[in-house]
């Protein structure tokens, strides 16, 4: 897990946790919802002639246990084979 978690907005919501981390070059980042206990990792993926893709991984995260993947990688692999 990253040392800190990024948010998409600079304004915290009083009903959820707010963690800010430095932006990484290339658009890679993390989102965390304490209320939903979900962690999301996103990063740019291979671009095709028709589209730019973003890889998204979703995890269930209940501290202090490590994050558990929620995303089925076989669906992403099947989509990649169609292109």
Tab-separated table of N, CA, C and O in Angstrom:
chain	number	residue	atom	x	y	z
A	1	UNK	N	0.833	-1.176	0.000
A	1	UNK	CA	0.000	0.000	0.000
A	1	UNK	C	0.879	1.240	0.000
A	1	UNK	O	1.932	1.254	0.597
A	2	UNK	N	0.442	2.317	-0.661
A	2	UNK	CA	1.248	3.532	-0.726
A	2	UNK	C	1.335	4.193	0.647
A	2	UNK	O	0.444	4.032	1.480
A	3	UNK	N	2.408	4.964	0.872
A	3	UNK	CA	2.551	5.636	2.156
A	3	UNK	C	1.446	6.644	2.425
A	3	UNK	O	1.065	6.881	3.558
A	4	UNK	N	0.921	7.247	1.395
A	4	UNK	CA	-0.221	8.142	1.559
A	4	UNK	C	-1.139	7.972	0.366
A	4	UNK	O	-0.762	7.433	-0.647
A	5	UNK	N	-2.368	8.428	0.496
A	5	UNK	CA	-3.374	8.208	-0.534
A	5	UNK	C	-3.816	9.530	-1.127
A	5	UNK	O	-4.021	10.503	-0.424
A	6	UNK	N	-4.021	9.550	-2.435
A	6	UNK	CA	-4.413	10.769	-3.138
A	6	UNK	C	-5.922	10.911	-3.184
A	6	UNK	O	-6.657	9.947	-3.054
A	7	UNK	N	-6.382	12.121	-3.376
A	7	UNK	CA	-7.798	12.379	-3.600
A	7	UNK	C	-7.937	13.120	-4.913
A	7	UNK	O	-6.978	13.656	-5.441
A	8	UNK	N	-9.145	13.152	-5.435
A	8	UNK	CA	-9.361	13.854	-6.700
A	8	UNK	C	-9.700	15.314	-6.481
A	8	UNK	O	-9.724	16.089	-7.413
A	9	UNK	N	-9.969	15.704	-5.285
A	9	UNK	CA	-10.369	17.067	-5.002
A	9	UNK	C	-9.526	17.647	-3.871
A	9	UNK	O	-9.142	16.943	-2.962
A	10	UNK	N	-9.260	18.939	-3.922
A	10	UNK	CA	-8.519	19.584	-2.866
A	10	UNK	C	-9.382	19.926	-1.672
A	10	UNK	O	-8.889	20.422	-0.670
A	11	UNK	N	-10.689	19.681	-1.759
A	11	UNK	CA	-11.590	20.040	-0.674
A	11	UNK	C	-12.064	18.793	0.057
A	11	UNK	O	-12.673	17.914	-0.531
A	12	UNK	N	-11.752	18.690	1.341
A	12	UNK	CA	-12.193	17.506	2.084
A	12	UNK	C	-13.694	17.520	2.328
A	12	UNK	O	-14.315	18.561	2.427
A	13	UNK	N	-14.258	16.335	2.419
A	13	UNK	CA	-15.657	16.170	2.768
A	13	UNK	C	-15.691	15.789	4.238
A	13	UNK	O	-14.991	14.876	4.653
A	14	UNK	N	-16.494	16.459	5.040
A	14	UNK	CA	-16.495	16.216	6.480
A	14	UNK	C	-16.921	14.800	6.839
A	14	UNK	O	-16.638	14.317	7.915
A	15	UNK	N	-17.575	14.093	5.909
A	15	UNK	CA	-18.067	12.748	6.190
A	15	UNK	C	-17.118	11.636	5.762
A	15	UNK	O	-17.422	10.472	5.884
A	16	UNK	N	-15.966	11.978	5.220
A	16	UNK	CA	-15.012	10.942	4.825
A	16	UNK	C	-13.590	11.418	5.087
A	16	UNK	O	-13.337	12.597	5.249
A	17	UNK	N	-12.685	10.462	5.102
A	17	UNK	CA	-11.301	10.813	5.392
A	17	UNK	C	-10.700	11.564	4.211
A	17	UNK	O	-11.136	11.436	3.079
A	18	UNK	N	-9.659	12.326	4.486
A	18	UNK	CA	-9.005	13.126	3.456
A	18	UNK	C	-7.511	12.899	3.559
A	18	UNK	O	-6.913	13.165	4.583
A	19	UNK	N	-6.945	12.327	2.529
A	19	UNK	CA	-5.513	12.080	2.471
A	19	UNK	C	-5.008	12.697	1.180
A	19	UNK	O	-5.577	12.467	0.130
A	20	UNK	N	-3.938	13.439	1.256
A	20	UNK	CA	-3.383	14.036	0.052
A	20	UNK	C	-1.941	13.609	-0.096
A	20	UNK	O	-1.181	13.607	0.867
A	21	UNK	N	-1.557	13.211	-1.299
A	21	UNK	CA	-0.174	12.840	-1.568
A	21	UNK	C	0.278	13.589	-2.806
A	21	UNK	O	-0.536	14.055	-3.596
A	22	UNK	N	1.584	13.684	-2.983
A	22	UNK	CA	2.081	14.369	-4.174
A	22	UNK	C	1.640	13.645	-5.442
A	22	UNK	O	1.539	12.413	-5.454
A	23	UNK	N	1.373	14.399	-6.497
A	23	UNK	CA	0.977	13.797	-7.764
A	23	UNK	C	2.169	13.103	-8.390
A	23	UNK	O	3.281	13.597	-8.338
A	24	UNK	N	1.914	11.936	-8.977
A	24	UNK	CA	2.957	11.218	-9.695
A	24	UNK	C	2.882	11.610	-11.160
A	24	UNK	O	1.801	11.815	-11.708
A	25	UNK	N	4.039	11.665	-11.788
A	25	UNK	CA	4.074	11.935	-13.221
A	25	UNK	C	3.353	10.819	-13.958
A	25	UNK	O	3.428	9.663	-13.563
A	26	UNK	N	2.635	11.161	-14.980
A	26	UNK	CA	1.955	10.152	-15.779
A	26	UNK	C	0.547	9.822	-15.335
A	26	UNK	O	-0.108	8.990	-15.925
A	27	UNK	N	0.054	10.425	-14.269
A	27	UNK	CA	-1.331	10.250	-13.862
A	27	UNK	C	-1.631	9.053	-12.985
A	27	UNK	O	-2.784	8.698	-12.802
A	28	UNK	N	-0.627	8.401	-12.409
A	28	UNK	CA	-0.874	7.265	-11.524
A	28	UNK	C	-1.288	7.773	-10.150
A	28	UNK	O	-0.808	8.795	-9.679
A	29	UNK	N	-2.225	7.065	-9.504
A	29	UNK	CA	-2.646	7.523	-8.189
A	29	UNK	C	-3.511	6.516	-7.456
A	29	UNK	O	-3.777	5.415	-7.950
A	30	UNK	N	-3.918	6.896	-6.252
A	30	UNK	CA	-4.742	6.065	-5.375
A	30	UNK	C	-5.920	6.874	-4.867
A	30	UNK	O	-5.788	8.072	-4.631
A	31	UNK	N	-7.057	6.218	-4.677
A	31	UNK	CA	-8.222	6.806	-4.019
A	31	UNK	C	-8.626	5.861	-2.895
A	31	UNK	O	-8.603	4.644	-3.068
A	32	UNK	N	-9.022	6.427	-1.753
A	32	UNK	CA	-9.440	5.600	-0.620
A	32	UNK	C	-10.719	6.163	-0.030
A	32	UNK	O	-10.829	7.358	0.215
A	33	UNK	N	-11.695	5.290	0.191
A	33	UNK	CA	-12.931	5.663	0.865
A	33	UNK	C	-12.961	4.919	2.195
A	33	UNK	O	-13.126	3.682	2.213
A	34	UNK	N	-12.798	5.641	3.267
A	34	UNK	CA	-12.842	5.031	4.589
A	34	UNK	C	-14.242	4.494	4.880
A	34	UNK	O	-14.406	3.416	5.444
A	35	UNK	N	-15.261	5.242	4.468
A	35	UNK	CA	-16.646	4.843	4.700
A	35	UNK	C	-16.973	3.517	4.007
A	35	UNK	O	-17.612	2.650	4.578
A	36	UNK	N	-16.523	3.369	2.753
A	36	UNK	CA	-16.797	2.138	2.003
A	36	UNK	C	-15.713	1.080	2.189
A	36	UNK	O	-15.853	-0.037	1.716
A	37	UNK	N	-14.621	1.455	2.826
A	37	UNK	CA	-13.469	0.576	3.045
A	37	UNK	C	-12.976	0.006	1.718
A	37	UNK	O	-12.745	-1.191	1.573
A	38	UNK	N	-12.823	0.917	0.740
A	38	UNK	CA	-12.339	0.531	-0.585
A	38	UNK	C	-11.134	1.387	-0.959
A	38	UNK	O	-11.086	2.582	-0.682
A	39	UNK	N	-10.195	0.745	-1.617
A	39	UNK	CA	-8.980	1.384	-2.097
A	39	UNK	C	-8.911	1.152	-3.598
A	39	UNK	O	-9.150	0.034	-4.067
A	40	UNK	N	-8.608	2.185	-4.358
A	40	UNK	CA	-8.575	2.094	-5.815
A	40	UNK	C	-7.242	2.624	-6.328
A	40	UNK	O	-6.837	3.728	-5.981
A	41	UNK	N	-6.557	1.830	-7.135
A	41	UNK	CA	-5.310	2.242	-7.766
A	41	UNK	C	-5.586	2.430	-9.255
A	41	UNK	O	-6.221	1.585	-9.884
A	42	UNK	N	-5.139	3.546	-9.800
A	42	UNK	CA	-5.330	3.780	-11.223
A	42	UNK	C	-4.043	4.284	-11.840
A	42	UNK	O	-3.250	4.952	-11.189
A	43	UNK	N	-3.828	3.897	-13.116
A	43	UNK	CA	-2.648	4.361	-13.846
A	43	UNK	C	-2.915	4.243	-15.338
A	43	UNK	O	-3.727	3.416	-15.766
A	44	UNK	N	-2.257	5.080	-16.131
A	44	UNK	CA	-2.425	4.983	-17.582
A	44	UNK	C	-1.970	3.612	-18.073
A	44	UNK	O	-1.033	3.020	-17.535
A	45	UNK	N	-2.678	3.102	-19.055
A	45	UNK	CA	-2.341	1.800	-19.622
A	45	UNK	C	-2.017	1.998	-21.096
A	45	UNK	O	-2.021	3.116	-21.605
A	46	UNK	N	-1.803	0.937	-21.795
A	46	UNK	CA	-1.436	0.992	-23.201
A	46	UNK	C	-2.501	1.708	-24.030
A	46	UNK	O	-3.685	1.390	-23.933
A	47	UNK	N	-2.066	2.653	-24.826
A	47	UNK	CA	-2.979	3.351	-25.736
A	47	UNK	C	-3.080	2.570	-27.042
A	47	UNK	O	-2.123	1.926	-27.468
A	48	UNK	N	-4.251	2.617	-27.665
A	48	UNK	CA	-4.444	2.016	-28.985
A	48	UNK	C	-4.705	3.147	-29.966
A	48	UNK	O	-4.779	4.315	-29.589
A	49	UNK	N	-4.893	2.793	-31.212
A	49	UNK	CA	-5.191	3.794	-32.232
A	49	UNK	C	-6.510	4.493	-31.926
A	49	UNK	O	-6.678	5.679	-32.176
A	50	UNK	N	-7.456	3.762	-31.306
A	50	UNK	CA	-8.800	4.272	-31.089
A	50	UNK	C	-9.059	4.854	-29.707
A	50	UNK	O	-10.058	5.538	-29.518
A	51	UNK	N	-8.189	4.560	-28.742
A	51	UNK	CA	-8.497	4.998	-27.375
A	51	UNK	C	-7.256	4.994	-26.488
A	51	UNK	O	-6.277	4.330	-26.786
A	52	UNK	N	-7.347	5.760	-25.397
A	52	UNK	CA	-6.363	5.683	-24.331
A	52	UNK	C	-7.011	4.922	-23.187
A	52	UNK	O	-8.160	5.190	-22.831
A	53	UNK	N	-6.285	3.984	-22.607
A	53	UNK	CA	-6.827	3.133	-21.561
A	53	UNK	C	-6.243	3.495	-20.209
A	53	UNK	O	-5.108	3.932	-20.109
A	54	UNK	N	-7.037	3.270	-19.178
A	54	UNK	CA	-6.593	3.460	-17.796
A	54	UNK	C	-6.805	2.136	-17.070
A	54	UNK	O	-7.896	1.572	-17.098
A	55	UNK	N	-5.760	1.637	-16.430
A	55	UNK	CA	-5.869	0.403	-15.636
A	55	UNK	C	-6.349	0.781	-14.234
A	55	UNK	O	-5.798	1.689	-13.609
A	56	UNK	N	-7.383	0.102	-13.770
A	56	UNK	CA	-7.952	0.379	-12.445
A	56	UNK	C	-7.992	-0.922	-11.658
A	56	UNK	O	-8.492	-1.934	-12.138
A	57	UNK	N	-7.463	-0.882	-10.453
A	57	UNK	CA	-7.492	-2.024	-9.538
A	57	UNK	C	-8.259	-1.587	-8.285
A	57	UNK	O	-7.988	-0.529	-7.730
A	58	UNK	N	-9.200	-2.407	-7.857
A	58	UNK	CA	-10.014	-2.081	-6.684
A	58	UNK	C	-9.748	-3.108	-5.587
A	58	UNK	O	-9.679	-4.304	-5.856
A	59	UNK	N	-9.614	-2.610	-4.357
A	59	UNK	CA	-9.300	-3.461	-3.210
A	59	UNK	C	-10.270	-3.184	-2.068
A	59	UNK	O	-10.695	-2.047	-1.875
A	60	UNK	N	-10.568	-4.206	-1.307
A	60	UNK	CA	-11.255	-4.046	-0.034
A	60	UNK	C	-10.158	-3.793	0.986
A	60	UNK	O	-9.166	-4.532	1.031
A	61	UNK	N	-10.317	-2.741	1.813
A	61	UNK	CA	-9.259	-2.401	2.756
A	61	UNK	C	-9.846	-2.086	4.121
A	61	UNK	O	-10.564	-1.113	4.289
A	62	UNK	N	-9.548	-2.959	5.069
A	62	UNK	CA	-9.976	-2.783	6.451
A	62	UNK	C	-8.715	-2.835	7.311
A	62	UNK	O	-8.186	-3.918	7.588
A	63	UNK	N	-8.172	-1.664	7.691
A	63	UNK	CA	-6.948	-1.657	8.484
A	63	UNK	C	-7.136	-2.429	9.780
A	63	UNK	O	-8.243	-2.448	10.314
A	64	UNK	N	-6.169	-3.091	10.293
A	64	UNK	CA	-4.765	-3.129	9.879
A	64	UNK	C	-4.457	-4.252	8.895
A	64	UNK	O	-3.297	-4.460	8.549
A	65	UNK	N	-5.470	-4.977	8.399
A	65	UNK	CA	-5.219	-6.053	7.437
A	65	UNK	C	-4.766	-5.471	6.103
A	65	UNK	O	-5.127	-4.350	5.754
A	66	UNK	N	-4.013	-6.242	5.316
A	66	UNK	CA	-3.589	-5.750	3.998
A	66	UNK	C	-4.771	-5.670	3.028
A	66	UNK	O	-5.763	-6.389	3.198
A	67	UNK	N	-4.686	-4.822	2.020
A	67	UNK	CA	-5.759	-4.724	1.021
A	67	UNK	C	-5.970	-6.056	0.302
A	67	UNK	O	-5.022	-6.771	0.010
A	68	UNK	N	-7.236	-6.373	0.020
A	68	UNK	CA	-7.605	-7.596	-0.700
A	68	UNK	C	-8.184	-7.211	-2.064
A	68	UNK	O	-9.119	-6.416	-2.127
A	69	UNK	N	-7.648	-7.754	-3.161
A	69	UNK	CA	-8.151	-7.391	-4.496
A	69	UNK	C	-9.633	-7.697	-4.647
A	69	UNK	O	-10.116	-8.735	-4.203
A	70	UNK	N	-10.350	-6.778	-5.282
A	70	UNK	CA	-11.767	-6.978	-5.607
A	70	UNK	C	-11.942	-7.128	-7.113
A	70	UNK	O	-12.984	-7.556	-7.578
A	71	UNK	N	-10.937	-6.744	-7.879
A	71	UNK	CA	-11.012	-6.726	-9.329
A	71	UNK	C	-10.666	-8.093	-9.891
A	71	UNK	O	-9.707	-8.717	-9.468
A	72	UNK	N	-11.434	-8.544	-10.853
A	72	UNK	CA	-11.176	-9.815	-11.516
A	72	UNK	C	-10.266	-9.552	-12.712
A	72	UNK	O	-10.692	-9.002	-13.719
A	73	UNK	N	-8.996	-9.932	-12.604
A	73	UNK	CA	-8.034	-9.691	-13.677
A	73	UNK	C	-8.365	-10.451	-14.956
A	73	UNK	O	-7.972	-10.038	-16.033
A	74	UNK	N	-9.106	-11.553	-14.862
A	74	UNK	CA	-9.418	-12.321	-16.070
A	74	UNK	C	-10.315	-11.510	-17.016
A	74	UNK	O	-10.218	-11.641	-18.219
A	75	UNK	N	-11.169	-10.644	-16.477
A	75	UNK	CA	-12.012	-9.802	-17.336
A	75	UNK	C	-11.162	-8.791	-18.099
A	75	UNK	O	-11.378	-8.550	-19.289
A	76	UNK	N	-10.167	-8.228	-17.436
A	76	UNK	CA	-9.265	-7.273	-18.102
A	76	UNK	C	-8.438	-7.980	-19.162
A	76	UNK	O	-8.217	-7.448	-20.255
A	77	UNK	N	-7.977	-9.194	-18.859
A	77	UNK	CA	-7.193	-9.958	-19.831
A	77	UNK	C	-8.024	-10.297	-21.062
A	77	UNK	O	-7.548	-10.212	-22.185
A	78	UNK	N	-9.279	-10.673	-20.878
A	78	UNK	CA	-10.162	-10.994	-21.992
A	78	UNK	C	-10.402	-9.773	-22.865
A	78	UNK	O	-10.397	-9.869	-24.099
A	79	UNK	N	-10.572	-8.620	-22.262
A	79	UNK	CA	-10.774	-7.394	-23.031
A	79	UNK	C	-9.536	-7.047	-23.825
A	79	UNK	O	-9.625	-6.605	-24.978
A	80	UNK	N	-8.371	-7.261	-23.251
A	80	UNK	CA	-7.117	-6.952	-23.941
A	80	UNK	C	-6.928	-7.864	-25.149
A	80	UNK	O	-6.381	-7.438	-26.173
A	81	UNK	N	-7.371	-9.102	-25.053
A	81	UNK	CA	-7.227	-10.041	-26.164
A	81	UNK	C	-8.142	-9.678	-27.314
A	81	UNK	O	-7.844	-10.006	-28.472
A	82	UNK	N	-9.251	-8.991	-27.072
A	82	UNK	CA	-10.183	-8.599	-28.140
A	82	UNK	C	-9.601	-7.485	-28.998
A	82	UNK	O	-9.967	-7.346	-30.145
A	83	UNK	N	-8.711	-6.663	-28.436
A	83	UNK	CA	-8.170	-5.510	-29.184
A	83	UNK	C	-7.166	-5.906	-30.210
A	83	UNK	O	-6.420	-6.670	-30.316
